[in-house]
Amino acid sequence: MTRTVLIADDEPNIVVSLEFLMQREGYAVHIARDGTEALAAIRRERPDLVLLDVMMPGMNGFDICQAVRADAALAGTRIVMLTAKGRDTDVAKGTALGADAYVTKPFSTRELAETVRRLLGGSAA
Amino acid sequence: MKAAERRELIAAAAPGAALAVLLLAGGLGFAATLEPAERAALAAMLETRGALLLLGWLVLALAFGTLARTAYRHWVTAPAQLVEHAGVLLGTDAERTIEAAGSAANRALAQTVNELVRQRAALRADIDARVREASRDVEQERNRLAALMAELTQSVVVCNLDGRILLYNQRARLQFRALSDAPTLAGGAELVGLGRSIYAVFDRQLVAHALESVQQRLQRGAAHPTAQFVTATRAGQLLRVQMTPVRAGSADDDSAGDAPLGGFVLMLDNITRDFADESARDRLLQALTEGSRASLGNLLAAVEMLDLPDVDAPARERFHGVIRDEVRAMSARIRELADHTARTMKTRWPLEDMLGADLVAAARRRIETLYGCRTAASEVDPALWLQVDSWSLLQALVGLAGRLVREYEVRVVELRLARAGERAQLDLVWTGQAMSTETVIGWETDAIEVGGERIALTVRDVIERHDGAFWFERERVRHAAFFRFLLPLAREGGALEAAQFVRSDSRPEFYDFDLFGASEPAREWAERTLAELAYTVFDTETTGLNPSEGDEILQIGATRIVAGKLRRHECFEQLVDPQRDIPAAGIPIHGIEPAMVAGQPTIDAVLPAFHAFARDTVLVAHNAAFDMRFLQLKQERTGVAFEQPVLDTLLLSAVVHPQQPSHRLEEIAERLGVAVIGRHTALGDAIVTAEIFLKLVPLLAAQGIVTLGQAREAAQQTYYARLGY
């Protein structure tokens, strides 16, 4: 079964690379360009994993993370937070709110791919 | 027999004597004119009537004598007595009435003297009342100033032109503690103290230079001239010092502007940490800008090369390698700067150090009074110091609690405080009705409302001030939920500084303006007066009485006398590890158990600190020879020599009261009316000794012993000094 990944980020320049990367890894990819759209997409598409940018218009990444974790129906969703905010307080907050990983920009695409692979339990195909 | 009585007796006897002489002379003269036969007949007549004649003379002598005596008393004794009484009244403050006696004129004179004495007493009482009132005003002003200074969070030190400290505040004391070579022993008290020289801390040249530039500015007519300098102390700390001149002359004096300098005020800022932070940040910023410029240049070149049509595969790979390298390097640089700023810069909002438990207590009080809901705080780390803007943080906490009570009928909230890595987590916990996450997290961006009043501040604003984080979390097991605040911890040192203090509940006396005019006398020690000198009064507790046979010091306590006043807040008290056993016999006396000295510094560390504390002062101790022998025996090992003069209250007491059989500390204290509290701790005894010494100084002066040299000489000549120790 093909695993699905939702990319929630309002910066097209990073979405281009992330989409390409995730497709290359063999995942089905959905895109959301702001917070509200992202939460709707999660509820609709039930992705296995969300690449979630913290700073987005509408709901921010923390809010979405918390909303997902509060919803029992979405319990299996893996969340990787992506952010340019590298402060330790943000990391602590993201982890406390239930993010599975917290990756600060700039990041290596190879490492991100590995993190996603690990969270989804080995290579998907 | 007194002269007056003798004179009175002579006056009384005079008429009798005169009568006798007259009778004898008359009789003899009369007899000389008679014939021998007549003389024999007269002799025969007198022989039988001699007794009658004598009786007549006696009666007459008595009568005239009594008269003469009364007259003498009336006209001679009474005026003399009046003169004497008046003399006594003139010489003393007594208010007595002189009894009128003697002649009418004398009586009138006595009345007049009495009247004058009454007038004098009234005048004196009036003056006393005015003086009392005036000193009360002065005292009040001084207290106000002392209070003001004590509460200031800025370090302030005021010096006279000689650099002698005449005022300092608590903050300065703490700051100097950080500068001390022996912070745990002398605690900076060897640096800051009334009458101490500021040049022990700052280079004399540096201060002189600053003073000079202040003076130049004054001459140019600057209204508020100040000078600044930054200096590194011996302990490696960086201080920024601002100097403001104090002009001599009174405030309401119009010519104060031209008045010469009387001293200066120093405001101190320890900028060691700021300076280090700023330098590090500057280095990083510079590396970032310069390094990034280079990286961007490399990137641009590589990208442009890739655009060229004739790039072959190996070259393309090389350009890609360049791009990867440069991006990695730039990322690393930014990460480093971000880490650093996160660590040091925190926030521009000024935060204060506060004990976390205090903040929790304040929040609980406000929540309970405002909303009548119960609060709990069972899990609060009592040792955690936060760096907070306490007002806004309290508003946030209380505002959130208020909404819980109002909108969800929460009855009990709990506050929790714990360390979380480099930060503290402060939780507002509640149980009860379920609420949607979206609702609750929306509260973060709503204006805070406290006690029905909305303030222009959101929880998010408050969090940003603290460079912290805030979120809502559930604890499913306990059916509880909480808001968590991540808050910065106080930097090390800040908490410590604020935590320590103070020895007594009274407001410490950190000033003495009498020192303003006190100029450093160029005279030798011996010529200086006892009243003007500064003293270190000390006492030691020891394992026994024989230092040469291995007895050691267990405790040193000392206090200072400056400008004739005991400075209780400038004291030294230190237990010493004797590096030997403590004989059980001594323990009931000094109360120092072996466990108390375990882990204390040894005399090798304590003596240099005490030496610094006693710098530039005369040493005073009771039975000083005993204590000095202990100190002197350590001189070789520690290299610390106490070369200043020493005074002994035992010997001085013997000078003042040579007839008293005992000069033990308690006996002298009782004799001089000094209350003895806390005896047999080194510091307690030192304070009693100091108070005794202060009482002895005027008594010595009454005997003409005024200078240090005279006092030492007189002490040497007492019986006790000749006994030797």
mmCIF file of C-alpha atoms in Angstrom, chain B residues 247-584:
data_model
loop_
_atom_site.group_PDB
_atom_site.id
_atom_site.type_symbol
_atom_site.label_atom_id
_atom_site.label_comp_id
_atom_site.label_asym_id
_atom_site.label_seq_id
_atom_site.Cartn_x
_atom_site.Cartn_y
_atom_site.Cartn_z
ATOM 1 C CA ARG B 247 30.213 70.009 45.977
ATOM 2 C CA ALA B 248 31.001 71.307 49.417
ATOM 3 C CA GLY B 249 28.596 73.840 50.848
ATOM 4 C CA SER B 250 24.947 73.734 51.694
ATOM 5 C CA ALA B 251 22.196 73.207 49.213
ATOM 6 C CA ASP B 252 20.514 76.546 49.773
ATOM 7 C CA ASP B 253 23.755 78.389 49.311
ATOM 8 C CA ASP B 254 23.571 80.431 46.140
ATOM 9 C CA SER B 255 27.260 80.146 45.587
ATOM 10 C CA ALA B 256 27.129 76.352 45.648
ATOM 11 C CA GLY B 257 27.865 76.351 41.942
ATOM 12 C CA ASP B 258 31.294 77.713 42.608
ATOM 13 C CA ALA B 259 31.875 75.664 45.718
ATOM 14 C CA PRO B 260 34.919 73.421 45.682
ATOM 15 C CA LEU B 261 34.511 69.682 45.432
ATOM 16 C CA GLY B 262 33.859 67.927 48.719
ATOM 17 C CA GLY B 263 33.790 64.402 47.385
ATOM 18 C CA PHE B 264 32.285 62.264 44.696
ATOM 19 C CA VAL B 265 29.565 59.718 44.056
ATOM 20 C CA LEU B 266 30.398 56.535 42.199
ATOM 21 C CA MET B 267 27.730 54.425 40.513
ATOM 22 C CA LEU B 268 28.991 50.985 39.630
ATOM 23 C CA ASP B 269 27.854 48.549 37.010
ATOM 24 C CA ASN B 270 29.395 45.160 36.644
ATOM 25 C CA ILE B 271 29.544 44.786 32.884
ATOM 26 C CA THR B 272 31.736 41.703 32.768
ATOM 27 C CA ARG B 273 28.927 39.517 31.505
ATOM 28 C CA ASP B 274 27.406 42.064 29.136
ATOM 29 C CA PHE B 275 30.782 42.818 27.722
ATOM 30 C CA ALA B 276 31.617 39.173 27.116
ATOM 31 C CA ASP B 277 28.206 38.567 25.541
ATOM 32 C CA GLU B 278 28.500 41.569 23.296
ATOM 33 C CA SER B 279 31.993 40.717 22.145
ATOM 34 C CA ALA B 280 30.943 37.195 21.303
ATOM 35 C CA ARG B 281 27.906 38.452 19.422
ATOM 36 C CA ASP B 282 30.003 40.959 17.523
ATOM 37 C CA ARG B 283 32.423 38.255 16.491
ATOM 38 C CA LEU B 284 29.582 36.065 15.279
ATOM 39 C CA LEU B 285 27.880 38.870 13.413
ATOM 40 C CA GLN B 286 31.084 39.798 11.723
ATOM 41 C CA ALA B 287 31.735 36.208 10.729
ATOM 42 C CA LEU B 288 28.185 36.027 9.432
ATOM 43 C CA THR B 289 28.305 39.149 7.263
ATOM 44 C CA GLU B 290 31.790 38.714 5.914
ATOM 45 C CA GLY B 291 31.497 34.960 5.585
ATOM 46 C CA SER B 292 28.107 35.214 3.910
ATOM 47 C CA ARG B 293 29.338 37.743 1.418
ATOM 48 C CA ALA B 294 32.095 35.366 0.392
ATOM 49 C CA SER B 295 29.728 32.401 0.288
ATOM 50 C CA LEU B 296 27.187 34.269 -1.812
ATOM 51 C CA GLY B 297 29.970 35.281 -4.207
ATOM 52 C CA ASN B 298 31.017 31.648 -4.551
ATOM 53 C CA LEU B 299 27.416 30.536 -5.015
ATOM 54 C CA LEU B 300 26.654 33.131 -7.650
ATOM 55 C CA ALA B 301 29.777 32.258 -9.586
ATOM 56 C CA ALA B 302 29.013 28.543 -9.492
ATOM 57 C CA VAL B 303 25.366 29.042 -10.557
ATOM 58 C CA GLU B 304 26.442 31.266 -13.444
ATOM 59 C CA MET B 305 29.003 28.692 -14.539
ATOM 60 C CA LEU B 306 26.234 26.056 -14.553
ATOM 61 C CA ASP B 307 24.248 28.270 -16.946
ATOM 62 C CA LEU B 308 27.017 28.136 -19.525
ATOM 63 C CA PRO B 309 26.115 25.752 -22.394
ATOM 64 C CA ASP B 310 29.503 24.053 -22.620
ATOM 65 C CA VAL B 311 29.770 22.660 -19.050
ATOM 66 C CA ASP B 312 30.719 18.995 -19.162
ATOM 67 C CA ALA B 313 29.601 16.450 -16.568
ATOM 68 C CA PRO B 314 32.737 16.490 -14.301
ATOM 69 C CA ALA B 315 32.742 20.320 -14.240
ATOM 70 C CA ARG B 316 29.004 20.376 -13.479
ATOM 71 C CA GLU B 317 29.604 18.030 -10.562
ATOM 72 C CA ARG B 318 32.392 20.324 -9.268
ATOM 73 C CA PHE B 319 30.063 23.367 -9.386
ATOM 74 C CA HIS B 320 27.351 21.398 -7.579
ATOM 75 C CA GLY B 321 29.929 20.503 -4.959
ATOM 76 C CA VAL B 322 30.700 24.199 -4.502
ATOM 77 C CA ILE B 323 27.021 25.025 -4.019
ATOM 78 C CA ARG B 324 26.526 22.259 -1.470
ATOM 79 C CA ASP B 325 29.621 23.302 0.493
ATOM 80 C CA GLU B 326 28.712 26.934 0.611
ATOM 81 C CA VAL B 327 25.139 26.342 1.654
ATOM 82 C CA ARG B 328 26.296 24.015 4.372
ATOM 83 C CA ALA B 329 28.811 26.584 5.624
ATOM 84 C CA MET B 330 26.202 29.362 5.655
ATOM 85 C CA SER B 331 23.734 27.151 7.490
ATOM 86 C CA ALA B 332 26.325 26.355 10.101
ATOM 87 C CA ARG B 333 27.115 30.046 10.602
ATOM 88 C CA ILE B 334 23.485 30.992 11.011
ATOM 89 C CA ARG B 335 22.873 28.129 13.376
ATOM 90 C CA GLU B 336 25.764 29.244 15.531
ATOM 91 C CA LEU B 337 24.512 32.803 15.720
ATOM 92 C CA ALA B 338 20.971 31.669 16.432
ATOM 93 C CA ASP B 339 22.141 29.411 19.227
ATOM 94 C CA HIS B 340 24.178 32.200 20.691
ATOM 95 C CA THR B 341 21.436 34.775 20.561
ATOM 96 C CA ALA B 342 18.987 32.311 22.020
ATOM 97 C CA ARG B 343 21.401 31.794 24.880
ATOM 98 C CA THR B 344 22.416 35.343 25.588
ATOM 99 C CA MET B 345 20.190 37.908 24.036
ATOM 100 C CA LYS B 346 16.891 36.622 25.324
ATOM 101 C CA THR B 347 14.786 39.678 25.011
ATOM 102 C CA ARG B 348 15.016 43.398 25.049
ATOM 103 C CA TRP B 349 12.345 43.618 27.692
ATOM 104 C CA PRO B 350 13.953 44.271 31.074
ATOM 105 C CA LEU B 351 13.393 41.294 33.318
ATOM 106 C CA GLU B 352 13.984 40.966 37.003
ATOM 107 C CA ASP B 353 15.209 38.070 39.077
ATOM 108 C CA MET B 354 12.487 36.639 41.223
ATOM 109 C CA LEU B 355 12.170 33.577 43.383
ATOM 110 C CA GLY B 356 9.680 31.332 41.585
ATOM 111 C CA ALA B 357 7.948 30.431 44.835
ATOM 112 C CA ASP B 358 7.305 34.140 45.484
ATOM 113 C CA LEU B 359 5.691 34.541 42.092
ATOM 114 C CA VAL B 360 3.491 31.502 42.732
ATOM 115 C CA ALA B 361 2.492 32.831 46.134
ATOM 116 C CA ALA B 362 1.591 36.209 44.666
ATOM 117 C CA ALA B 363 -0.460 34.611 41.897
ATOM 118 C CA ARG B 364 -2.330 32.436 44.398
ATOM 119 C CA ARG B 365 -3.193 35.406 46.577
ATOM 120 C CA ARG B 366 -4.550 37.367 43.652
ATOM 121 C CA ILE B 367 -6.508 34.478 42.194
ATOM 122 C CA GLU B 368 -8.092 33.725 45.565
ATOM 123 C CA THR B 369 -9.045 37.322 46.297
ATOM 124 C CA LEU B 370 -10.290 38.121 42.822
ATOM 125 C CA TYR B 371 -12.198 34.959 41.988
ATOM 126 C CA GLY B 372 -12.760 33.239 45.323
ATOM 127 C CA CYS B 373 -11.506 29.968 43.945
ATOM 128 C CA ARG B 374 -9.195 27.723 45.884
ATOM 129 C CA THR B 375 -5.588 27.319 44.853
ATOM 130 C CA ALA B 376 -2.925 24.727 45.521
ATOM 131 C CA ALA B 377 0.812 24.664 45.056
ATOM 132 C CA SER B 378 2.142 21.334 46.236
ATOM 133 C CA GLU B 379 4.650 20.861 43.430
ATOM 134 C CA VAL B 380 6.700 24.037 43.479
ATOM 135 C CA ASP B 381 10.479 23.871 43.353
ATOM 136 C CA PRO B 382 11.383 26.282 46.168
ATOM 137 C CA ALA B 383 14.919 26.903 44.923
ATOM 138 C CA LEU B 384 14.088 28.051 41.413
ATOM 139 C CA TRP B 385 14.920 31.655 40.478
ATOM 140 C CA LEU B 386 13.174 33.036 37.437
ATOM 141 C CA GLN B 387 13.891 35.966 35.231
ATOM 142 C CA VAL B 388 10.540 37.571 34.706
ATOM 143 C CA ASP B 389 8.519 40.654 34.168
ATOM 144 C CA SER B 390 6.503 39.762 37.219
ATOM 145 C CA TRP B 391 3.647 42.193 36.669
ATOM 146 C CA SER B 392 2.716 41.073 33.170
ATOM 147 C CA LEU B 393 3.268 37.427 34.012
ATOM 148 C CA LEU B 394 0.945 37.730 36.999
ATOM 149 C CA GLN B 395 -1.677 39.365 34.804
ATOM 150 C CA ALA B 396 -1.428 36.451 32.372
ATOM 151 C CA LEU B 397 -1.705 33.818 35.107
ATOM 152 C CA VAL B 398 -4.513 35.558 36.944
ATOM 153 C CA GLY B 399 -6.347 36.374 33.699
ATOM 154 C CA LEU B 400 -6.267 32.758 32.558
ATOM 155 C CA ALA B 401 -7.391 31.521 35.959
ATOM 156 C CA GLY B 402 -10.207 34.054 35.849
ATOM 157 C CA ARG B 403 -11.475 32.719 32.533
ATOM 158 C CA LEU B 404 -11.349 29.150 33.843
ATOM 159 C CA VAL B 405 -13.465 30.168 36.824
ATOM 160 C CA ARG B 406 -15.881 32.331 34.843
ATOM 161 C CA GLU B 407 -16.352 30.251 31.730
ATOM 162 C CA TYR B 408 -15.830 26.707 32.991
ATOM 163 C CA GLU B 409 -16.712 26.975 36.657
ATOM 164 C CA VAL B 410 -13.361 25.606 37.723
ATOM 165 C CA ARG B 411 -13.213 25.571 41.530
ATOM 166 C CA VAL B 412 -9.572 24.719 42.208
ATOM 167 C CA VAL B 413 -6.476 25.668 40.258
ATOM 168 C CA GLU B 414 -3.023 24.418 41.000
ATOM 169 C CA LEU B 415 0.293 26.067 40.248
ATOM 170 C CA ARG B 416 3.292 23.899 39.533
ATOM 171 C CA LEU B 417 6.868 24.979 39.045
ATOM 172 C CA ALA B 418 9.790 22.808 37.985
ATOM 173 C CA ARG B 419 13.029 23.047 36.131
ATOM 174 C CA ALA B 420 12.972 21.997 32.479
ATOM 175 C CA GLY B 421 16.510 21.924 31.138
ATOM 176 C CA GLU B 422 17.739 25.466 30.777
ATOM 177 C CA ARG B 423 14.308 26.861 31.586
ATOM 178 C CA ALA B 424 11.561 26.654 34.120
ATOM 179 C CA GLN B 425 8.078 25.361 33.441
ATOM 180 C CA LEU B 426 5.255 27.045 35.267
ATOM 181 C CA ASP B 427 1.920 25.240 34.966
ATOM 182 C CA LEU B 428 -1.589 26.413 35.696
ATOM 183 C CA VAL B 429 -3.409 23.125 36.291
ATOM 184 C CA TRP B 430 -7.120 22.406 36.680
ATOM 185 C CA THR B 431 -9.513 19.490 36.569
ATOM 186 C CA GLY B 432 -13.106 19.375 35.575
ATOM 187 C CA GLN B 433 -15.295 20.042 32.606
ATOM 188 C CA ALA B 434 -13.847 19.128 29.235
ATOM 189 C CA MET B 435 -13.240 21.993 26.895
ATOM 190 C CA SER B 436 -12.225 22.108 23.297
ATOM 191 C CA THR B 437 -8.583 22.637 22.529
ATOM 192 C CA GLU B 438 -9.370 25.285 19.923
ATOM 193 C CA THR B 439 -11.236 27.392 22.456
ATOM 194 C CA VAL B 440 -8.577 27.265 25.052
ATOM 195 C CA ILE B 441 -5.661 27.972 22.769
ATOM 196 C CA GLY B 442 -7.552 30.952 21.424
ATOM 197 C CA TRP B 443 -7.118 32.533 24.839
ATOM 198 C CA GLU B 444 -3.463 33.021 24.040
ATOM 199 C CA THR B 445 -4.222 35.833 21.647
ATOM 200 C CA ASP B 446 -7.130 37.464 23.503
ATOM 201 C CA ALA B 447 -6.545 40.595 25.511
ATOM 202 C CA ILE B 448 -6.034 39.664 29.141
ATOM 203 C CA GLU B 449 -8.874 40.502 31.498
ATOM 204 C CA VAL B 450 -8.213 40.763 35.194
ATOM 205 C CA GLY B 451 -10.853 41.612 37.755
ATOM 206 C CA GLY B 452 -13.265 42.872 35.090
ATOM 207 C CA GLU B 453 -10.680 45.093 33.490
ATOM 208 C CA ARG B 454 -9.223 44.435 30.081
ATOM 209 C CA ILE B 455 -5.581 45.324 29.576
ATOM 210 C CA ALA B 456 -3.808 45.917 26.297
ATOM 211 C CA LEU B 457 -1.773 42.778 26.564
ATOM 212 C CA THR B 458 -2.228 39.204 25.394
ATOM 213 C CA VAL B 459 -0.714 36.074 26.865
ATOM 214 C CA ARG B 460 1.358 35.853 23.698
ATOM 215 C CA ASP B 461 2.777 39.350 24.317
ATOM 216 C CA VAL B 462 3.746 38.311 27.803
ATOM 217 C CA ILE B 463 5.417 35.158 26.487
ATOM 218 C CA GLU B 464 7.315 37.135 23.883
ATOM 219 C CA ARG B 465 8.624 39.457 26.559
ATOM 220 C CA HIS B 466 10.103 36.435 28.225
ATOM 221 C CA ASP B 467 11.277 34.806 25.028
ATOM 222 C CA GLY B 468 9.375 31.829 26.363
ATOM 223 C CA ALA B 469 6.716 29.456 25.117
ATOM 224 C CA PHE B 470 3.122 28.759 26.094
ATOM 225 C CA TRP B 471 0.816 25.904 25.347
ATOM 226 C CA PHE B 472 -2.163 23.898 26.502
ATOM 227 C CA GLU B 473 -1.798 20.243 27.418
ATOM 228 C CA ARG B 474 -3.992 17.494 28.821
ATOM 229 C CA GLU B 475 -3.115 14.949 31.475
ATOM 230 C CA ARG B 476 -5.533 12.180 30.600
ATOM 231 C CA VAL B 477 -4.607 10.007 33.560
ATOM 232 C CA ARG B 478 -5.533 12.668 36.087
ATOM 233 C CA HIS B 479 -8.359 14.106 33.982
ATOM 234 C CA ALA B 480 -6.533 17.331 34.296
ATOM 235 C CA ALA B 481 -5.404 19.950 31.876
ATOM 236 C CA PHE B 482 -2.867 22.680 32.145
ATOM 237 C CA PHE B 483 -1.382 25.756 30.559
ATOM 238 C CA ARG B 484 2.375 25.581 30.530
ATOM 239 C CA PHE B 485 4.672 28.597 30.500
ATOM 240 C CA LEU B 486 8.312 28.067 29.614
ATOM 241 C CA LEU B 487 10.234 30.857 31.320
ATOM 242 C CA PRO B 488 13.871 31.846 31.508
ATOM 243 C CA LEU B 489 15.798 31.015 34.662
ATOM 244 C CA ALA B 490 17.771 33.711 36.429
ATOM 245 C CA ARG B 491 21.389 33.695 35.497
ATOM 246 C CA GLU B 492 23.633 32.150 38.040
ATOM 247 C CA GLY B 493 24.757 34.681 40.566
ATOM 248 C CA GLY B 494 21.717 36.873 40.293
ATOM 249 C CA ALA B 495 19.706 34.638 42.505
ATOM 250 C CA LEU B 496 22.576 34.223 44.872
ATOM 251 C CA GLU B 497 23.109 37.923 45.212
ATOM 252 C CA ALA B 498 19.507 38.612 45.932
ATOM 253 C CA ALA B 499 19.148 35.689 48.278
ATOM 254 C CA GLN B 500 21.831 36.577 50.729
ATOM 255 C CA PHE B 501 21.394 39.334 53.246
ATOM 256 C CA VAL B 502 20.917 40.539 55.904
ATOM 257 C CA ARG B 503 22.352 40.186 59.360
ATOM 258 C CA SER B 504 19.718 42.017 61.336
ATOM 259 C CA ASP B 505 16.260 43.304 60.768
ATOM 260 C CA SER B 506 17.308 46.859 61.393
ATOM 261 C CA ARG B 507 18.220 49.024 58.479
ATOM 262 C CA PRO B 508 21.936 48.805 58.091
ATOM 263 C CA GLU B 509 23.792 52.011 58.657
ATOM 264 C CA PHE B 510 25.811 52.413 55.546
ATOM 265 C CA TYR B 511 26.645 56.063 55.778
ATOM 266 C CA ASP B 512 28.446 58.573 57.918
ATOM 267 C CA PHE B 513 28.646 62.073 56.583
ATOM 268 C CA ASP B 514 30.832 63.105 59.493
ATOM 269 C CA LEU B 515 33.576 61.536 57.477
ATOM 270 C CA PHE B 516 33.107 64.122 54.724
ATOM 271 C CA GLY B 517 35.493 66.600 56.247
ATOM 272 C CA ALA B 518 37.746 63.968 57.739
ATOM 273 C CA SER B 519 40.948 64.318 55.871
ATOM 274 C CA GLU B 520 43.657 61.726 55.946
ATOM 275 C CA PRO B 521 46.005 62.976 58.642
ATOM 276 C CA ALA B 522 49.624 62.786 57.672
ATOM 277 C CA ARG B 523 50.535 62.310 61.309
ATOM 278 C CA GLU B 524 51.974 59.162 62.775
ATOM 279 C CA TRP B 525 49.648 56.654 64.383
ATOM 280 C CA ALA B 526 50.831 57.580 67.851
ATOM 281 C CA GLU B 527 49.909 61.242 67.465
ATOM 282 C CA ARG B 528 46.395 60.647 66.279
ATOM 283 C CA THR B 529 43.590 60.914 68.789
ATOM 284 C CA LEU B 530 41.693 57.880 70.009
ATOM 285 C CA ALA B 531 38.456 59.523 68.927
ATOM 286 C CA GLU B 532 39.456 59.925 65.285
ATOM 287 C CA LEU B 533 41.051 56.527 64.633
ATOM 288 C CA ALA B 534 39.402 53.534 62.980
ATOM 289 C CA TYR B 535 39.544 50.254 64.848
ATOM 290 C CA THR B 536 39.064 46.587 64.208
ATOM 291 C CA VAL B 537 37.816 45.093 67.456
ATOM 292 C CA PHE B 538 38.191 41.340 67.460
ATOM 293 C CA ASP B 539 38.071 38.211 69.532
ATOM 294 C CA THR B 540 39.112 34.642 68.948
ATOM 295 C CA GLU B 541 37.810 31.362 70.276
ATOM 296 C CA THR B 542 40.530 28.750 70.655
ATOM 297 C CA THR B 543 40.965 25.105 71.530
ATOM 298 C CA GLY B 544 42.947 26.048 74.635
ATOM 299 C CA LEU B 545 45.215 28.597 76.224
ATOM 300 C CA ASN B 546 48.637 27.626 74.900
ATOM 301 C CA PRO B 547 49.277 28.320 71.249
ATOM 302 C CA SER B 548 52.888 27.257 71.594
ATOM 303 C CA GLU B 549 51.721 23.849 72.784
ATOM 304 C CA GLY B 550 49.476 23.224 69.823
ATOM 305 C CA ASP B 551 46.289 25.075 70.674
ATOM 306 C CA GLU B 552 44.597 26.526 67.627
ATOM 307 C CA ILE B 553 42.091 29.207 66.654
ATOM 308 C CA LEU B 554 38.529 27.951 66.180
ATOM 309 C CA GLN B 555 36.769 31.186 65.305
ATOM 310 C CA ILE B 556 37.587 34.806 64.599
ATOM 311 C CA GLY B 557 34.979 37.502 65.056
ATOM 312 C CA ALA B 558 35.523 41.198 64.458
ATOM 313 C CA THR B 559 33.646 44.420 64.081
ATOM 314 C CA ARG B 560 34.689 47.941 63.182
ATOM 315 C CA ILE B 561 34.680 51.327 64.888
ATOM 316 C CA VAL B 562 34.821 54.234 62.461
ATOM 317 C CA ALA B 563 34.403 57.900 63.358
ATOM 318 C CA GLY B 564 33.675 56.985 66.958
ATOM 319 C CA LYS B 565 30.768 54.687 66.166
ATOM 320 C CA LEU B 566 30.395 50.948 66.247
ATOM 321 C CA ARG B 567 29.620 49.598 62.770
ATOM 322 C CA ARG B 568 27.743 46.430 63.560
ATOM 323 C CA HIS B 569 27.032 45.726 59.917
ATOM 324 C CA GLU B 570 30.652 45.684 58.973
ATOM 325 C CA CYS B 571 31.727 42.553 60.659
ATOM 326 C CA PHE B 572 33.817 39.495 60.153
ATOM 327 C CA GLU B 573 32.824 36.123 61.533
ATOM 328 C CA GLN B 574 34.454 32.914 60.491
ATOM 329 C CA LEU B 575 34.805 29.438 61.932
ATOM 330 C CA VAL B 576 38.194 27.865 61.376
ATOM 331 C CA ASP B 577 39.085 24.215 60.925
ATOM 332 C CA PRO B 578 41.765 23.806 63.622
ATOM 333 C CA GLN B 579 43.065 20.603 62.002
ATOM 334 C CA ARG B 580 43.140 18.989 65.401
ATOM 335 C CA ASP B 581 40.635 17.747 67.976
ATOM 336 C CA ILE B 582 38.633 20.146 70.119
ATOM 337 C CA PRO B 583 39.109 19.406 73.840
ATOM 338 C CA ALA B 584 35.741 18.578 75.359
#
